[in-house]
GROMACS .gro file of C-alpha atoms in nm:
model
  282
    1UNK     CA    1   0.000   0.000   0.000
    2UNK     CA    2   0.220   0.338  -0.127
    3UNK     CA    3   0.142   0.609   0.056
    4UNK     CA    4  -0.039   0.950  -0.117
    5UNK     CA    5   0.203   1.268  -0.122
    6UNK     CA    6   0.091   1.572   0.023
    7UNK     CA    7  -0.030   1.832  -0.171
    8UNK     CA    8   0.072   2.156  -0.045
    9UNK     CA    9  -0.250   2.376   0.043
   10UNK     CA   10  -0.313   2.657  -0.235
   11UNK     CA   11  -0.157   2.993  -0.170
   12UNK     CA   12   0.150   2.868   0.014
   13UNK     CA   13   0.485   2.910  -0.087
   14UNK     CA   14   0.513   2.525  -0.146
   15UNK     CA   15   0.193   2.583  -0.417
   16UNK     CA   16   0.407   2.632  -0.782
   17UNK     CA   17   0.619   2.888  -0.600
   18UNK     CA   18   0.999   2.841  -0.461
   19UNK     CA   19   0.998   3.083  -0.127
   20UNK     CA   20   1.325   3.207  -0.342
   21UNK     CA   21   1.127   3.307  -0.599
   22UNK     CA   22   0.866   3.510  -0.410
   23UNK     CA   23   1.143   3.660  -0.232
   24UNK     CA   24   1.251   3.757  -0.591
   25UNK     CA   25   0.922   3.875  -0.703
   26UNK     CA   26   0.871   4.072  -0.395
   27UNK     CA   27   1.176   4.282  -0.470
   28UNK     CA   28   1.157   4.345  -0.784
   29UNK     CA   29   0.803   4.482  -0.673
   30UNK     CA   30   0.947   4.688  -0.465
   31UNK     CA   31   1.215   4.829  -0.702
   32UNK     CA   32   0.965   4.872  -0.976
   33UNK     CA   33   0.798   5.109  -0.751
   34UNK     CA   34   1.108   5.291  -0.675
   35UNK     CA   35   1.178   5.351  -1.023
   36UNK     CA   36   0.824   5.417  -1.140
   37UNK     CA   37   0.854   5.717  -0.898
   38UNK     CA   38   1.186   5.815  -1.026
   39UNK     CA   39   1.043   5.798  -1.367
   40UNK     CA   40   0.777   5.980  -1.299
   41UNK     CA   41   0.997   6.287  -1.057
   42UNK     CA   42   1.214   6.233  -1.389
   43UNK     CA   43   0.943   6.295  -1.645
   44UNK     CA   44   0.782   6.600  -1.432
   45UNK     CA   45   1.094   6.796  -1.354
   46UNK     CA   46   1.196   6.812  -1.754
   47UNK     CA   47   0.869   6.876  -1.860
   48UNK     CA   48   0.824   7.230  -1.620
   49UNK     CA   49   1.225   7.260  -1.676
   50UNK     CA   50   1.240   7.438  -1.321
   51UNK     CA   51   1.551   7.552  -1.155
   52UNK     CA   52   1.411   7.432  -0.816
   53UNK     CA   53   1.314   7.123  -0.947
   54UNK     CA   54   1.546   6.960  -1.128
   55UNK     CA   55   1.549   6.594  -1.244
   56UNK     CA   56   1.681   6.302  -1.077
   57UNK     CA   57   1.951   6.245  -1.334
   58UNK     CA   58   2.092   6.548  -1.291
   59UNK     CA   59   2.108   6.548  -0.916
   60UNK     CA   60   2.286   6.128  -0.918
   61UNK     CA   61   2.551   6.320  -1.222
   62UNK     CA   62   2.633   6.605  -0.973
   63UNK     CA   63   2.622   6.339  -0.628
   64UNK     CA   64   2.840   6.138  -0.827
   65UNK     CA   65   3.095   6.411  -0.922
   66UNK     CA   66   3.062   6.609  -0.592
   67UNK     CA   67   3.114   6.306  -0.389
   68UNK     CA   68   3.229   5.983  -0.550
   69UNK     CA   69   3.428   6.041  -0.821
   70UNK     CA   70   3.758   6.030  -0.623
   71UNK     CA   71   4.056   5.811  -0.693
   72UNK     CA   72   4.063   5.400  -0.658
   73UNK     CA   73   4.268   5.442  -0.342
   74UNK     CA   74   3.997   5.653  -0.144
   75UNK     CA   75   3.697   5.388  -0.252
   76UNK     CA   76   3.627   5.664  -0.485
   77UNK     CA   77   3.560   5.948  -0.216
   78UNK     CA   78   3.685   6.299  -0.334
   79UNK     CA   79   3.791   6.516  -0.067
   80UNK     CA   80   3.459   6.683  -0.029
   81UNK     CA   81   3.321   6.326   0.036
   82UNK     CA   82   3.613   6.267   0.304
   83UNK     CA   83   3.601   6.640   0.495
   84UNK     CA   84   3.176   6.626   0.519
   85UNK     CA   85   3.049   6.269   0.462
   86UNK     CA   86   3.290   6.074   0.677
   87UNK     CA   87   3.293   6.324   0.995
   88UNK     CA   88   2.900   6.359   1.003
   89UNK     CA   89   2.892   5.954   0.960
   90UNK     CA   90   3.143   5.959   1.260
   91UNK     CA   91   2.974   6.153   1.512
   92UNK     CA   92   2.643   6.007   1.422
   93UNK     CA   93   2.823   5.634   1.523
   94UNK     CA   94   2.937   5.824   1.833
   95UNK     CA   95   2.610   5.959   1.944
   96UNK     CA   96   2.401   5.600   1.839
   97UNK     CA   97   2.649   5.392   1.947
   98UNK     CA   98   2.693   5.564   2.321
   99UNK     CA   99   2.276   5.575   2.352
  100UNK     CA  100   2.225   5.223   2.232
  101UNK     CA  101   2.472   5.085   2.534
  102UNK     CA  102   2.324   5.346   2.763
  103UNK     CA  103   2.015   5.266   2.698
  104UNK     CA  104   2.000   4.919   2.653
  105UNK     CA  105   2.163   4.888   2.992
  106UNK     CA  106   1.949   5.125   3.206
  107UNK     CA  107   1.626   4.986   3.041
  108UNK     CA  108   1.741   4.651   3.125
  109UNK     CA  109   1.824   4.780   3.494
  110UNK     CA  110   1.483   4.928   3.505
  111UNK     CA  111   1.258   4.708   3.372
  112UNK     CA  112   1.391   4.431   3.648
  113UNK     CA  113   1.221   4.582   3.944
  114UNK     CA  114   0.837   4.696   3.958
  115UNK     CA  115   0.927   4.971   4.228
  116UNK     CA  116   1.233   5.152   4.035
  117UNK     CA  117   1.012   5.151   3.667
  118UNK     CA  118   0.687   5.304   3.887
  119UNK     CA  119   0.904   5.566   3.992
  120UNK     CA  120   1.116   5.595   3.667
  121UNK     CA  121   0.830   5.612   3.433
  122UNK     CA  122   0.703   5.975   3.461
  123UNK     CA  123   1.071   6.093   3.412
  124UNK     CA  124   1.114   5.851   3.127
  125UNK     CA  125   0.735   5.976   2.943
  126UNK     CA  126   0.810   6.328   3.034
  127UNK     CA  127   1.163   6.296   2.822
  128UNK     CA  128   1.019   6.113   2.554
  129UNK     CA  129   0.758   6.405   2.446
  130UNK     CA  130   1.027   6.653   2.459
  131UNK     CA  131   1.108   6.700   2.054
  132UNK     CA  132   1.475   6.641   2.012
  133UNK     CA  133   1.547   6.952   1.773
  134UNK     CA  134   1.473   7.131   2.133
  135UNK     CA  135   1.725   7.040   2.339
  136UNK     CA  136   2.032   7.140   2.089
  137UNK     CA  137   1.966   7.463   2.260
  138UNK     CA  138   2.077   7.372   2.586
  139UNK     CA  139   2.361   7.177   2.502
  140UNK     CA  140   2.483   7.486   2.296
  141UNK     CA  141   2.496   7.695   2.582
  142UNK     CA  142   2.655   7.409   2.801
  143UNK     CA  143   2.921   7.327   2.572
  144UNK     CA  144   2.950   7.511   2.307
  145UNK     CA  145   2.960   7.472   1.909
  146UNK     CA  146   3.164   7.207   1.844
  147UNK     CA  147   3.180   6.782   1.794
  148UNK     CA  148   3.089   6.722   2.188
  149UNK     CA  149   2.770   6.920   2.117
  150UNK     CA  150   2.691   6.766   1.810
  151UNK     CA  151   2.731   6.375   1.993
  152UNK     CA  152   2.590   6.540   2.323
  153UNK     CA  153   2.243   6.591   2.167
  154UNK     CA  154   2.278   6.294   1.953
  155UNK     CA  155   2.258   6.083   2.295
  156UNK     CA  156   2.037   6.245   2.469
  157UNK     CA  157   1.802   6.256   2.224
  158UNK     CA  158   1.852   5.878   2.072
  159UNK     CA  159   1.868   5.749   2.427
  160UNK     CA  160   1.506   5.722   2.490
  161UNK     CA  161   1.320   5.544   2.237
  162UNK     CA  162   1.621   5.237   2.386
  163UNK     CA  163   1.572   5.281   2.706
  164UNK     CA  164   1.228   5.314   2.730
  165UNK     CA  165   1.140   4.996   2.478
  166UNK     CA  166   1.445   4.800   2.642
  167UNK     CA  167   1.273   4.849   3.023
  168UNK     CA  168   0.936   4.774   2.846
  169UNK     CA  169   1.108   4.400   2.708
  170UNK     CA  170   1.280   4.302   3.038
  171UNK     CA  171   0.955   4.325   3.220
  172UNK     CA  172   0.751   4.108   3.006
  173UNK     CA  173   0.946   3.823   3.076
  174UNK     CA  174   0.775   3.574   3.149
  175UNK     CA  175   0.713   3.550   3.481
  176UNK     CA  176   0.728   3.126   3.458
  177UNK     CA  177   1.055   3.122   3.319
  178UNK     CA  178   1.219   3.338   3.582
  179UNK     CA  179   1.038   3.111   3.852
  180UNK     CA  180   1.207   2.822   3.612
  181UNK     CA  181   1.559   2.977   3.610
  182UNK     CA  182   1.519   3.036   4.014
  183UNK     CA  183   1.491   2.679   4.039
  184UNK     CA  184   1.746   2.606   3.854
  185UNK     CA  185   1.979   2.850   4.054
  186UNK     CA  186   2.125   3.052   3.773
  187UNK     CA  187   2.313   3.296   3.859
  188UNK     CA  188   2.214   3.686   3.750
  189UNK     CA  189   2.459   3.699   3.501
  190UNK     CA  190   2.327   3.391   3.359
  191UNK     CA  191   1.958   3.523   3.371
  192UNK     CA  192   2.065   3.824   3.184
  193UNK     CA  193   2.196   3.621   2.939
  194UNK     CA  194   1.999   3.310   2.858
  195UNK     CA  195   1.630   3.451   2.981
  196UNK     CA  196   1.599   3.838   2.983
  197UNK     CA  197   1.808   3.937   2.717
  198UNK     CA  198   1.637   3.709   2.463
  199UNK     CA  199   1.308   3.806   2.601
  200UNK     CA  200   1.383   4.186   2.542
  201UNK     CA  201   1.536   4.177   2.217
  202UNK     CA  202   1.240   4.223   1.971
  203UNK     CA  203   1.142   4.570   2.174
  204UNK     CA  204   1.558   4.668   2.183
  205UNK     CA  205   1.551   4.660   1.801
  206UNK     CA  206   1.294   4.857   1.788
  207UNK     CA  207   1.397   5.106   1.998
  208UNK     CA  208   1.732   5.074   1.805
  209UNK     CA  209   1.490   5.182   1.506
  210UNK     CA  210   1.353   5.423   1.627
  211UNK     CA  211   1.715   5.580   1.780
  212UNK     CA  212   1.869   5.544   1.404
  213UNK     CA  213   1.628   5.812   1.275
  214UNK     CA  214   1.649   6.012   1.516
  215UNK     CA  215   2.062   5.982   1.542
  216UNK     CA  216   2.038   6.078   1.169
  217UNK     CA  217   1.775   6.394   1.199
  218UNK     CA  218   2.007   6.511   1.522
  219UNK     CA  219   2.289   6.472   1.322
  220UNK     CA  220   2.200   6.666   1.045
  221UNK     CA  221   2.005   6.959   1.265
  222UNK     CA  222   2.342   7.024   1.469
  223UNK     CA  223   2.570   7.065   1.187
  224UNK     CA  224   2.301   7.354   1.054
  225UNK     CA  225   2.350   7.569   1.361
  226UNK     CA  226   2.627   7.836   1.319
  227UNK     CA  227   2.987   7.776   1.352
  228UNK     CA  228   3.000   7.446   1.200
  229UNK     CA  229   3.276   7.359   0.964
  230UNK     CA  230   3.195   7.073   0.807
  231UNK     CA  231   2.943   6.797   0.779
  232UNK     CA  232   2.583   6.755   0.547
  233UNK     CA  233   2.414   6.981   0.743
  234UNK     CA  234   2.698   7.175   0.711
  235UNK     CA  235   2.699   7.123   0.291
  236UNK     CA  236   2.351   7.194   0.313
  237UNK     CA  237   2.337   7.568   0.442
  238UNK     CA  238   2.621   7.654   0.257
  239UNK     CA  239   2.472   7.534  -0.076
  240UNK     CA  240   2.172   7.750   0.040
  241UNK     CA  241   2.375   8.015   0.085
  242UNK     CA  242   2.526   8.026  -0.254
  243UNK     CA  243   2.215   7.915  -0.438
  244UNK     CA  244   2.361   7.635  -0.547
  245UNK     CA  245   2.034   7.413  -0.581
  246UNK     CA  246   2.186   7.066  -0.724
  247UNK     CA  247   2.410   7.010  -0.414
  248UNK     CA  248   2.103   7.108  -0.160
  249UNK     CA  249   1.885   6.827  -0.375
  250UNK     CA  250   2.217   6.579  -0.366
  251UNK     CA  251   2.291   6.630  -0.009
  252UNK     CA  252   1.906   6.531   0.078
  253UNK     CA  253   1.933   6.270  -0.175
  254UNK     CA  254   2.224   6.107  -0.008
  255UNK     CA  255   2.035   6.133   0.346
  256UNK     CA  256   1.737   5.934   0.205
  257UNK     CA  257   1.978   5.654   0.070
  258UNK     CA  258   2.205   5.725   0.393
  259UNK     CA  259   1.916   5.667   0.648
  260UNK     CA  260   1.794   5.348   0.431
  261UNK     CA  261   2.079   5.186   0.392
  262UNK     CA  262   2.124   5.218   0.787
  263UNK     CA  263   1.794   5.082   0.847
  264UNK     CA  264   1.824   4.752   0.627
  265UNK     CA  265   2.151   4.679   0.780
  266UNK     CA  266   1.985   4.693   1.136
  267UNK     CA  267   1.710   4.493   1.018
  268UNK     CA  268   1.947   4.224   0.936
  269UNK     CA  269   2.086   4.206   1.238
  270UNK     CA  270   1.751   4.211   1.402
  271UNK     CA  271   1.618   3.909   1.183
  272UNK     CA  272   1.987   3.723   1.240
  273UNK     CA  273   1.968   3.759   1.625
  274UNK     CA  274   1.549   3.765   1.676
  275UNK     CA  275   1.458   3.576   1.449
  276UNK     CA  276   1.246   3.624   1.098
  277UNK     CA  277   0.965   3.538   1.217
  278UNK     CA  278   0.985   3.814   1.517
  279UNK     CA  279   1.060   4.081   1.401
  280UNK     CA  280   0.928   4.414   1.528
  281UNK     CA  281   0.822   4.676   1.269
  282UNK     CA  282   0.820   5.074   1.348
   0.00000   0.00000   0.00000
């Protein structure tokens, strides 16, 4: 007696489609949108022929020149690229790098005990509402123009979003397993490790998200305050300045493709340590 094969149900992946090939399908979805839209911004801009408006071809041709059209040895970075891409790239690492450590480890410390988060929590909501832009201000007056400003607000303004989802993750672990790892005497270390950390990861991604944006908008809105030097907010007021409308449209060009590129990466690390199917979306 042979035994029937299954027949995959209709509308799964197993159902005359290879999950590679959806995957496939699925991007070149995406991209076709992408390039519809460019078409279309393409299309527009030569057909009202507006200074203020010009098209997408022209903007990549002057990116390209402006920025990468440098030498073999520099990974093609001209000197513009290297003395305002690189440093605002630098202290935006700085600033997201400091807040995701900070945060992740005072969320953590929080979110283990009831009594500390009831207390915490007003603080934590009250800092949370406060828009970001605001508080480059302050940090002005306390210390100055300058690349400790710049990282300053970038951490005190990332910070939250990880602290806040990272304090929300360690206390909904489930109360079980911590009765579970209590019986098995692990030590806290061990807990942190193997039960609350794992637990807390899908909300520390996306508070990581969150931070990311905000790292980049900080980043950009302290290098447009005066007595900058360099930097893309620095490239952008000075392109203002001398009308120069192709390097303003680059320069926000390359922030779009900057703060995407950023993203994907830290959703790949999210789906390699979380898991695919966990995700958390923001």
């Amino acid at each position: 007696m042979t035994a029937r094969a299954k027949v995959p149900p209709r509308g799964s992946p197993g159902a005359g489609h290879a999950p590679g090939s959806v995957a496939v399908r699925h991007a070149l979805l995406r991209w076709s949108v992408l390039a519809s839209a460019v078409a279309l911004w393409q299309l527009t801009a030569r057909a009202h022929g507006s200074v203020y408006f010009p098209p997408p071809v022209d903007i990549a041709r002057h990116a390209v020149d402006l920025w990468f059209s440098g030498p073999v040895g520099h990974v093609f970075l001209t000197e513009e690229a290297v003395g305002n891409i690189l440093p605002s790239l630098g202290r935006m690492a700085a600033g997201f790098g400091i807040a995701a450590v900070a945060g992740i480890a005072l969320g953590i410390a929080i979110g283990r005990s009831r009594r500390v988060y009831a207390l915490c929590d007003p603080v934590l909501q009250f800092a949370r509402a406060v828009p970001p832009p605001a508080l480059v201000p302050v940090f002005v007056v306390i210390l100055d123009f300058g690349t400790p400003m710049q990282i300053a607000s970038i951490v005190l303004s990332a910070v939250w979003p990880v602290l806040i989802n990272t304090a929300e993750g360690a206390r909904d672990t489930d109360p079980l397993r911590i009765e579970v790892a209590a019986v098995l005497r692990l030590t806290p270390l061990e807990r942190l490790r193997f039960l609350i950390l794992p637990s807390a990861l899908p909300r520390i991604f996306a508070g990581l998200r969150l931070s990311l944006s905000l790292s980049l908008i900080l980043m950009v809105f302290s290098e447009l305050l005066p007595g900058t030097a360099d930097g893309i907010g620095f490239t952008l007021t000075d392109a203002q300045s001398r009308s120069d409308l192709l390097t303003v449209w680059a320069a926000l060009v390359l922030l779009g493709a900057l703060g995407h590129l950023l993203n994907t990466g830290l959703l790949a690390v999210e789906k390699r340590l979380v898991g695919r199917g966990r995700t958390t979306t923001t």
